[in-house]
Coordinates of C-alpha atoms and ligand atoms in Angstrom, one line a residue:
X1 CA -17.0 -1.4 8.8
X2 CA -17.6 -4.1 11.4
X3 CA -14.8 -4.6 13.9
X4 CA -13.2 -7.9 14.4
X5 CA -10.5 -8.8 17.0
X6 CA -7.3 -6.7 16.3
X7 CA -4.6 -8.8 14.7
X8 CA -1.0 -7.6 15.3
X9 CA 0.4 -6.8 11.8
X10 CA 4.0 -6.9 13.0
X11 CA 3.6 -10.5 14.2
X12 CA 2.1 -11.3 10.7
X13 CA 5.1 -9.6 9.0
X14 CA 7.6 -11.4 11.2
X15 CA 6.0 -14.7 10.6
X16 CA 6.2 -14.2 6.9
X17 CA 10.0 -13.4 7.2
X18 CA 10.6 -16.5 9.2
X19 CA 8.9 -18.6 6.5
X20 CA 11.0 -17.1 3.7
X21 CA 14.2 -17.0 5.7
X22 CA 14.0 -20.7 6.5
X23 CA 13.6 -21.5 2.8
X24 CA 16.5 -19.2 1.9
X25 CA 18.6 -20.9 4.6
X26 CA 19.7 -17.4 5.7
X27 CA 22.4 -17.0 8.3
X28 CA 20.3 -16.6 11.6
X29 CA 22.2 -13.3 12.4
X30 CA 21.4 -11.8 9.0
X31 CA 17.8 -13.0 9.3
X32 CA 17.5 -11.3 12.7
X33 CA 19.2 -8.1 11.5
X34 CA 16.9 -7.7 8.5
X35 CA 13.8 -8.4 10.6
X36 CA 14.6 -5.6 13.0
X37 CA 13.7 -2.0 12.4
X38 CA 16.7 0.3 11.8
X39 CA 15.1 3.5 13.4
X40 CA 11.8 4.2 15.0
X41 CA 10.5 7.6 16.1
X42 CA 7.4 8.4 18.1
X43 CA 6.2 12.0 18.3
X44 CA 3.5 13.7 20.3
X45 CA 1.9 16.6 18.4
X46 CA 0.0 19.5 19.9
X47 CA -2.4 20.7 17.2
X48 CA -4.6 23.9 17.3
X49 CA -8.1 22.9 16.5
X50 CA -10.8 25.1 14.9
X51 CA -12.6 25.6 18.2
X52 CA -9.5 27.1 19.7
X53 CA -8.6 24.0 21.8
X54 CA -5.3 22.2 21.6
X55 CA -5.4 18.5 20.9
X56 CA -2.6 16.0 21.2
X57 CA -1.9 13.4 18.5
X58 CA 0.6 10.6 18.4
X59 CA 2.6 10.0 15.2
X60 CA 5.4 7.7 14.1
X61 CA 8.1 7.5 11.4
X62 CA 9.8 4.1 11.0
X63 CA 12.8 3.4 8.8
X64 CA 12.9 -0.4 8.6
X65 CA 15.9 -0.9 6.3
X66 CA 18.2 1.3 4.2
X67 CA 20.7 -1.2 3.0
X68 CA 19.7 -0.9 -0.7
X69 CA 19.0 2.9 -0.7
X70 CA 17.1 5.7 1.0
X71 CA 14.1 4.6 3.0
X72 CA 10.7 5.0 1.2
X73 CA 7.2 4.7 2.4
X74 CA 3.8 6.4 2.8
X75 CA 2.2 8.3 5.6
X76 CA -1.1 7.0 7.0
X77 CA -3.8 8.9 8.9
X78 CA -6.1 6.4 10.6
X79 CA -7.6 5.8 14.1
X80 CA -5.9 2.3 14.2
X81 CA -2.3 3.6 13.5
X82 CA 0.1 2.3 16.2
X83 CA 3.8 1.5 16.5
X84 CA 3.5 -2.1 15.5
X85 CA 1.3 -1.4 12.5
X86 CA 3.7 1.2 11.2
X87 CA 6.7 -1.1 11.8
X88 CA 5.0 -3.9 9.8
X89 CA 4.1 -1.5 7.0
X90 CA 7.7 -0.3 6.9
X91 CA 9.0 -3.8 6.7
X92 CA 6.7 -4.7 3.8
X93 CA 8.0 -1.5 2.0
X94 CA 11.6 -2.9 2.3
X95 CA 10.6 -6.2 0.6
X96 CA 8.4 -4.5 -1.9
X97 CA 11.2 -2.1 -3.2
X98 CA 13.5 -5.1 -3.5
X99 CA 10.9 -7.3 -5.3
X100 CA 10.5 -4.6 -8.1
X101 CA 14.3 -4.0 -7.8
X102 CA 14.2 -0.2 -7.2
X103 CA 17.1 1.3 -5.1
X104 CA 15.1 2.1 -2.0
X105 CA 14.8 0.7 1.5
X106 CA 11.6 0.6 3.5
X107 CA 9.9 3.1 5.8
X108 CA 6.4 4.1 6.9
X109 CA 4.8 6.8 8.9
X110 CA 1.4 7.5 10.4
X111 CA -0.6 9.6 12.8
X112 CA -3.3 8.1 14.9
X113 CA -6.3 10.3 14.1
X114 CA -9.7 10.3 12.5
X115 CA -9.2 12.5 9.4
X116 CA -12.9 12.2 8.5
X117 CA -13.8 14.2 11.6
X118 CA -11.2 16.9 11.1
X119 CA -11.4 20.0 9.0
X120 CA -8.9 20.7 6.2
X121 CA -7.3 23.4 8.4
X122 CA -6.9 21.0 11.3
X123 CA -5.4 18.4 9.0
X124 CA -2.9 21.0 7.7
X125 CA -1.9 22.0 11.2
X126 CA -1.4 18.4 12.2
X127 CA 0.6 17.6 9.0
X128 CA 2.9 20.6 9.4
X129 CA 3.6 19.9 13.1
X130 CA 4.2 16.2 12.3
X131 CA 6.7 17.0 9.5
X132 CA 8.4 19.5 11.7
X133 CA 8.9 16.8 14.3
X134 CA 10.3 14.2 11.9
X135 CA 12.1 16.6 9.5
X136 CA 15.6 15.7 10.8
X137 CA 15.2 12.1 9.6
X138 CA 13.5 12.6 6.2
X139 CA 15.0 14.1 3.0
X140 CA 15.6 13.1 -0.6
X141 CA 18.8 11.2 0.3
X142 CA 17.6 9.5 3.4
X143 CA 13.8 9.0 3.7
X144 CA 11.1 10.0 1.2
X145 CA 7.4 9.8 2.4
X146 CA 4.4 9.3 0.1
X147 CA 0.6 9.0 0.3
X148 CA -1.1 6.1 2.1
X149 CA -4.6 5.6 3.6
X150 CA -6.3 9.0 4.0
X151 CA -3.4 11.1 2.8
X152 CA -3.4 12.6 -0.7
X153 CA -1.5 15.0 -3.0
X154 CA -2.7 18.0 -0.9
X155 CA -1.1 16.5 2.3
X156 CA 2.1 15.8 0.2
X157 CA 2.1 19.5 -0.8
X158 CA 2.0 20.6 2.9
X159 CA 4.8 18.1 3.6
X160 CA 7.0 19.6 0.8
X161 CA 6.2 23.1 1.9
X162 CA 7.0 22.5 5.6
X163 CA 10.2 20.7 4.9
X164 CA 11.3 23.3 2.3
X165 CA 10.5 26.1 4.8
X166 CA 12.8 24.5 7.4
X167 CA 15.6 24.1 4.8
X168 CA 15.1 27.6 3.4
X169 CA 14.8 26.4 -0.3
X170 CA 12.4 24.2 -2.3
X171 CA 13.0 20.5 -1.9
X172 CA 10.6 18.7 -4.2
X173 CA 12.4 15.4 -3.8
X174 CA 11.6 15.1 -0.1
X175 CA 8.2 13.5 -0.9
X176 CA 6.4 11.8 -3.8
X177 CA 2.8 11.8 -4.7
X178 CA 2.8 15.6 -4.9
X179 CA 0.4 17.6 -7.1
X180 CA 1.8 18.0 -10.7
X181 CA 2.2 21.7 -10.1
X182 CA 4.8 21.0 -7.4
X183 CA 6.9 18.4 -9.2
X184 CA 4.5 15.5 -9.0
X185 CA 4.8 12.9 -11.7
X186 CA 2.3 12.1 -14.4
X187 CA 0.8 8.7 -13.7
X188 CA 1.4 8.7 -9.9
X189 CA -2.2 9.0 -8.9
X190 CA -3.2 5.9 -10.9
X191 CA 0.0 4.0 -10.5
X192 CA -0.9 1.5 -7.7
X193 CA -4.3 0.7 -9.2
X194 CA -2.8 0.3 -12.7
X195 CA -0.1 -2.0 -11.3
X196 CA -2.8 -4.1 -9.5
X197 CA -4.7 -4.4 -12.8
X198 CA -1.5 -5.3 -14.7
X199 CA -0.5 -8.2 -12.4
X200 CA -4.1 -9.4 -12.3
X201 CA -4.0 -9.7 -16.1
X202 CA -0.7 -11.7 -15.8
X203 CA -2.1 -14.0 -13.2
X204 CA -5.4 -14.4 -15.0
X205 CA -3.5 -15.5 -18.1
X206 CA -1.8 -18.3 -16.1
X207 CA -5.3 -19.4 -14.9
X208 CA -6.7 -19.3 -18.4
X209 CA -9.2 -16.7 -17.2
X210 CA -10.2 -13.7 -19.3
X211 CA -10.3 -10.3 -17.7
X212 CA -13.1 -9.4 -20.1
X213 CA -16.2 -10.7 -18.5
X214 CA -14.5 -11.6 -15.2
X215 CA -16.6 -10.8 -12.0
X216 CA -14.5 -8.6 -9.8
X217 CA -15.0 -7.6 -6.2
X218 CA -13.0 -4.8 -4.6
X219 CA -12.7 -3.9 -0.9
X220 CA -11.9 -0.2 -0.5
X221 CA -12.6 2.5 -3.2
X222 CA -9.9 5.0 -2.5
X223 CA -6.8 5.6 -4.5
X224 CA -6.0 2.0 -5.0
X225 CA -9.4 0.3 -5.1
X226 CA -11.2 3.1 -7.0
X227 CA -8.5 3.3 -9.7
X228 CA -8.3 -0.5 -10.0
X229 CA -12.1 -0.6 -10.4
X230 CA -11.8 1.8 -13.4
X231 CA -9.2 -0.3 -15.1
X232 CA -11.1 -3.5 -14.7
X233 CA -14.3 -1.8 -15.9
X234 CA -12.6 -0.4 -19.0
X235 CA -11.2 -3.9 -19.8
X236 CA -14.7 -5.4 -19.9
X237 CA -14.6 -7.0 -16.4
X238 CA -17.8 -6.8 -14.3
X239 CA -17.2 -5.1 -11.0
X240 CA -20.0 -6.6 -9.0
X241 CA -19.0 -5.4 -5.5
X242 CA -17.1 -2.5 -4.0
X243 CA -16.9 -1.0 -0.5
X244 CA -15.6 1.7 1.8
X245 CA -15.1 1.8 5.5
X246 CA -18.8 1.8 6.2
X247 CA -19.8 -1.1 4.0
X248 CA -20.3 -2.1 0.4
X249 CA -22.6 -2.2 -2.6
X250 CA -23.3 -5.3 -4.7
X251 CA -25.0 -5.9 -8.0
X252 CA -24.5 -9.4 -9.5
X253 CA -25.0 -8.0 -13.0
X254 CA -22.2 -5.5 -12.6
X255 CA -22.1 -2.1 -11.0
X256 CA -21.9 1.1 -13.0
X257 CA -18.4 2.0 -11.7
X258 CA -18.4 5.6 -12.9
X259 CA -21.7 6.2 -11.1
X260 CA -20.4 4.5 -7.9
X261 CA -17.2 6.5 -7.9
X262 CA -19.1 9.7 -8.5
X263 CA -21.3 8.9 -5.5
X264 CA -18.2 8.3 -3.4
X265 CA -16.7 11.6 -4.6
X266 CA -19.9 13.5 -3.8
X267 CA -20.9 11.9 -0.5
X268 CA -17.6 10.3 0.6
X269 CA -19.3 6.9 1.1
X270 CA -21.7 4.6 -0.7
X271 CA -24.1 3.1 1.6
X272 CA -26.0 6.2 2.7
X273 CA -27.0 6.7 -0.9
X274 CA -28.9 4.1 -2.9
X275 CA -27.7 3.7 -6.5
X276 CA -29.4 1.8 -9.4
X277 CA -29.5 -1.9 -8.6
X278 CA -27.3 -1.5 -5.6
X279 CA -27.7 -4.0 -2.8
X280 CA -26.1 -3.0 0.5
X281 CA -23.7 -5.5 2.1
X282 CA -21.1 -5.5 4.9
X283 CA -17.4 -5.6 4.2
X284 CA -17.4 -9.2 5.5
X285 CA -20.1 -10.3 3.1
X286 CA -18.3 -8.5 0.3
X287 CA -15.1 -10.5 0.8
X288 CA -17.1 -13.7 0.5
X289 CA -19.1 -12.9 -2.6
X290 CA -19.1 -15.4 -5.5
X291 CA -16.6 -13.8 -8.0
X292 CA -13.6 -14.6 -10.1
X293 CA -11.2 -11.9 -8.8
X294 CA -11.1 -10.4 -5.3
X295 CA -9.0 -7.2 -4.7
X296 CA -8.7 -6.3 -1.1
X297 CA -7.6 -2.6 -1.3
X298 CA -8.5 -1.2 2.1
X299 CA -6.4 -2.1 5.2
X300 CA -4.6 -5.0 6.8
X301 CA -5.9 -8.3 8.3
X302 CA -9.1 -8.6 6.4
X303 CA -8.7 -12.2 5.2
X304 CA -8.3 -14.4 8.2
X305 CA -8.6 -18.1 9.1
X306 CA -12.3 -17.2 10.0
X307 CA -13.4 -16.1 6.5
X308 CA -10.8 -17.8 4.3
X309 CA -12.8 -21.1 4.1
X310 CA -15.7 -19.1 2.6
X311 CA -13.9 -17.0 0.1
X312 CA -15.1 -17.9 -3.4
X313 CA -12.7 -16.0 -5.6
X314 CA -10.3 -17.9 -7.9
X315 CA -7.7 -15.2 -7.8
X316 CA -6.9 -12.7 -5.0
X317 CA -4.8 -9.6 -6.0
X318 CA -3.7 -7.7 -2.9
X319 CA -4.1 -3.9 -3.5
X320 CA -3.8 -3.3 0.3
X321 CA -0.8 -4.0 2.4
X322 CA -1.1 -7.0 4.6
X323 CA -4.7 -7.9 3.9
X324 CA -4.2 -11.6 4.4
X325 CA -2.8 -13.3 7.6
X326 CA -0.5 -16.4 7.3
X327 CA -3.2 -18.8 8.6
X328 CA -5.5 -17.7 5.9
X329 CA -2.7 -18.0 3.3
X330 CA -2.5 -21.7 4.2
X331 CA -6.2 -22.3 3.9
X332 CA -6.4 -20.5 0.6
X333 CA -3.4 -22.3 -0.8
X334 CA -5.0 -25.7 0.1
X335 CA -8.2 -24.6 -1.6
X336 CA -6.3 -23.8 -4.8
X337 CA -6.9 -20.0 -4.7
X338 CA -4.1 -18.0 -6.3
X339 CA -2.9 -14.9 -4.3
X340 CA -0.8 -12.2 -6.0
X341 CA 0.8 -10.8 -2.8
X342 CA 0.8 -7.2 -1.7
X343 CA 4.6 -6.7 -2.0
X344 CA 4.3 -7.5 -5.7
X345 CA 0.7 -6.5 -6.6
X346 CA 0.7 -3.0 -5.1
X347 CA 4.3 -2.1 -6.0
X348 CA 3.1 0.2 -8.9
X349 CA 2.8 3.1 -6.5
X350 CA 6.3 3.0 -5.1
X351 CA 7.6 2.3 -8.7
X352 CA 6.1 5.6 -10.0
X353 CA 7.2 7.3 -6.8
X354 CA 10.7 6.3 -7.7
X355 CA 10.2 7.8 -11.2
X356 CA 8.9 11.0 -9.5
X357 CA 12.0 11.1 -7.2
X358 CA 14.4 10.6 -10.2
X359 CA 12.7 13.3 -12.2
X360 CA 12.9 15.7 -9.2
X361 CA 16.6 15.0 -8.5
X362 CA 17.5 15.3 -12.2
X363 CA 15.0 18.1 -13.0
X364 CA 13.5 16.0 -15.7
X365 CA 9.9 15.7 -16.9
X366 CA 8.9 12.4 -18.4
X367 CA 5.7 12.1 -20.4
X368 CA 2.7 9.9 -19.4
X369 CA 3.5 7.3 -22.1
X370 CA 7.1 6.9 -20.9
X371 CA 6.0 6.5 -17.3
X372 CA 3.2 4.0 -18.2
X373 CA 5.5 1.9 -20.4
X374 CA 8.2 1.8 -17.7
X375 CA 5.7 0.9 -15.0
X376 CA 4.1 -1.9 -17.0
X377 CA 7.5 -3.3 -18.0
X378 CA 8.6 -3.4 -14.3
X379 CA 5.3 -4.9 -13.1
X380 CA 5.3 -7.7 -15.7
X381 CA 9.0 -8.5 -15.2
X382 CA 8.6 -8.7 -11.4
X383 CA 5.5 -10.8 -11.8
X384 CA 7.4 -13.2 -14.1
X385 CA 10.3 -13.4 -11.7
X386 CA 8.0 -14.2 -8.7
X387 CA 5.9 -16.6 -10.8
X388 CA 8.9 -18.5 -12.0
X389 CA 10.4 -18.8 -8.5
X390 CA 7.1 -20.1 -7.2
X391 CA 6.9 -22.7 -9.9
X392 CA 10.5 -23.8 -9.5
X393 CA 10.3 -24.1 -5.7
X394 CA 6.7 -25.3 -5.7
X395 CA 5.6 -22.6 -3.3
X396 CA 2.9 -20.0 -3.2
X397 CA 3.5 -16.6 -4.7
X398 CA 3.8 -14.8 -1.3
X399 CA 6.6 -17.0 -0.2
X400 CA 8.3 -16.6 -3.6
X401 CA 8.0 -12.8 -3.5
X402 CA 9.3 -12.7 0.1
X403 CA 12.2 -15.0 -0.9
X404 CA 13.0 -12.7 -3.9
X405 CA 12.8 -9.5 -1.8
X406 CA 14.4 -10.7 1.4
X407 CA 17.1 -12.5 -0.7
X408 CA 18.0 -9.3 -2.4
X409 CA 18.2 -7.4 0.9
X410 CA 20.2 -10.2 2.5
X411 CA 22.7 -10.2 -0.4
X412 CA 23.0 -6.4 -0.2
X413 CA 23.7 -6.8 3.6
X414 CA 26.4 -9.4 2.9
X415 CA 28.1 -7.2 0.3
X416 CA 28.1 -4.1 2.5
X417 CA 29.2 -6.1 5.6
X418 CA 28.5 -5.3 9.2
X419 CA 30.1 -2.0 10.3
X420 CA 32.5 -1.8 12.0
Ligands
LIG501 P1 -7.4 5.6 0.5 O1 -7.4 6.4 1.8 O2 -7.4 6.4 -0.8 O3 -8.6 4.6 0.5 C1 -8.8 3.7 1.5 C2 -10.1 3.0 1.3 O4 -10.2 2.0 2.3 C3 -11.3 3.9 1.4 O5 -12.3 3.5 0.5 C4 -11.8 3.7 2.9 O6 -13.2 4.0 3.0 C5 -11.5 2.2 3.0 N1 -11.3 1.9 4.4 C6 -10.6 2.6 5.4 N2 -10.7 1.9 6.6 C7 -11.4 0.8 6.3 C8 -11.9 -0.3 7.2 N3 -11.6 -0.3 8.5 N4 -12.6 -1.3 6.5 C9 -12.8 -1.2 5.2 N5 -12.5 -0.2 4.4 C10 -11.8 0.7 5.0 O7 -6.1 4.7 0.7 P2 -5.3 3.9 -0.5 O8 -4.1 4.8 -0.8 O9 -6.2 3.5 -1.6 O10 -4.7 2.7 0.3 C11 -5.4 1.5 0.4 C12 -4.5 0.3 0.7 O11 -3.5 0.2 -0.3 C13 -3.7 0.5 2.0 O12 -3.5 -0.8 2.5 C14 -2.4 1.1 1.5 O13 -1.3 0.8 2.4 C15 -2.2 0.3 0.2 N6 -1.3 0.9 -0.7 C16 -1.5 2.2 -1.2 C17 -0.7 2.7 -2.1 C18 -0.9 4.1 -2.7 O14 -0.2 4.4 -3.7 N7 -1.9 4.9 -2.3 C19 0.4 2.0 -2.6 C20 0.6 0.7 -2.1 C21 -0.3 0.2 -1.2

C-alpha cells in the first residue's frame, strides 16, 4: 500500500471527544478524565528467532477506561504500532462498548513487528513473551484481549496457554476470539463482518437503497473485510473492488468474491495473481471508485481531507477503527455522504467477544442461532439509538455515536464518583 504522511490517531480520537463533549456540555474535569488513559504499559521483548539470533520488539498494553467494567480490546501486530496509536484504539474501544451497551471498558494492545516476515515459531515466541510481560494486568476480571490486525485464533490460543501456565490452571476467560476447541464462541470469527453488513442494511434502508444490486467496495480483506464481502455477495450486492496491504482488484461488473478470497488464502495477497476480469488498482484508487457502499476495513487514517472530495460512495460503513479523520468527516458531511462510524459499525466483534466471555465464565455453550440473533438484535438496536439521536440533534452519526458512548461513560463516572 502506498504510504502517505502519518496522521496521529490519538489526536484524531481526542478531537472527536472534544466535539462530542462540547455537545454534551460535559463538566470539563469529567471530560478531561475520560479522555485520559487509565494505565499504559510499554514492554521490550527479547525474542529468539529461527536463525538463533535474539531480536528486540516493543509492545504495549493500554487500559483506557474501566468505569463500566473490565477493559476489553484486541492485540495488533503491525509495523506501524506505536504508543499513540494503541492509546487511540483503546479509547475507541471504551466508546464502542458503551455504544452497544455491554459492560466493558476499553483497552488495546500491540507489538511493533512485521508478522508477514516472521515464521509461526517466531510469532509464538513473541506472543508468549509479550503475554508474560503483561500478564499482571490482564485477566477475566480486569482486561480481556482479543484479535485485531494480523492476530488470529491461533495467537489467542497461545495467549490463553501462556496466561494459564502462569496461573497454574486453565483460564479460558482471559482472552476472546479463541479456537472453538479452547472455549471460543460460535459466530466470533464472522461477528465483526456480520455486524458491518447488518448496520449497512439498516443505513441503506434509510437511504432507500437496496443491498441487492448495490455496488460495494471494500478496503482490506482480512477477518472484517473478507467476511463482510461474503455477506454482501450472498445478499446480491456486487463487490466491485477489494484490496489488501499491497493494493486492490477491481471489476465494474462485480468480482467473484469466493475466487478472490481463495486467492487471498492461497497466496496471502491479490495483486501478484491475476484473476478473471481483475483490474489492478492502488488502495487510493480503490477508495475513490464509483460505488454505492464503501467499507474501509483495513487500518486508520485512510479517508482524509485529501481524498474525501473525490470519494463517490453514497454510504460509508467503517469496518476498520479510525479510518476517517475529522477533517474528512466535515467534507463528507457537506457532500451528503452518510457514514456509519466505526464505534457502531464494527462493534459486532466485541459484542460476540462479550458472549464468549459470558459463556466462559458461566461454563455455558450457546448455539450459533442464539448468538446470531443476539448479535443482530444488539446491532440493530444500537444503530436505531444512534440514528435517532443524529436525527433529533441534527448531527452526523459519528457525533451521535460518540455522544451516546461518551455520555454513558460520563454518567457511570458521575455515579461512581471520584475516589477518594
Ligand atoms: P486482518 O489482519 O484480518 O486484516 C487486515 C487487512 O488489512 C488485510 O487484508 C491486510 O492486507 C490489510 N492491510 C494491512 N495493512 C494495510 C495497509 N497499510 N493498507 C491497506 N490495507 C492494509 O485484520 P482485521 O481483524 O480484519 O481488522 C481490520 C480492521 O478492523 C482494523 O482496523 C481493526 O482494528 C478493525 N476491527 C477488527 C475487529 C475484529 O474482530 N477482527 C473488530 C473491530 C474492528
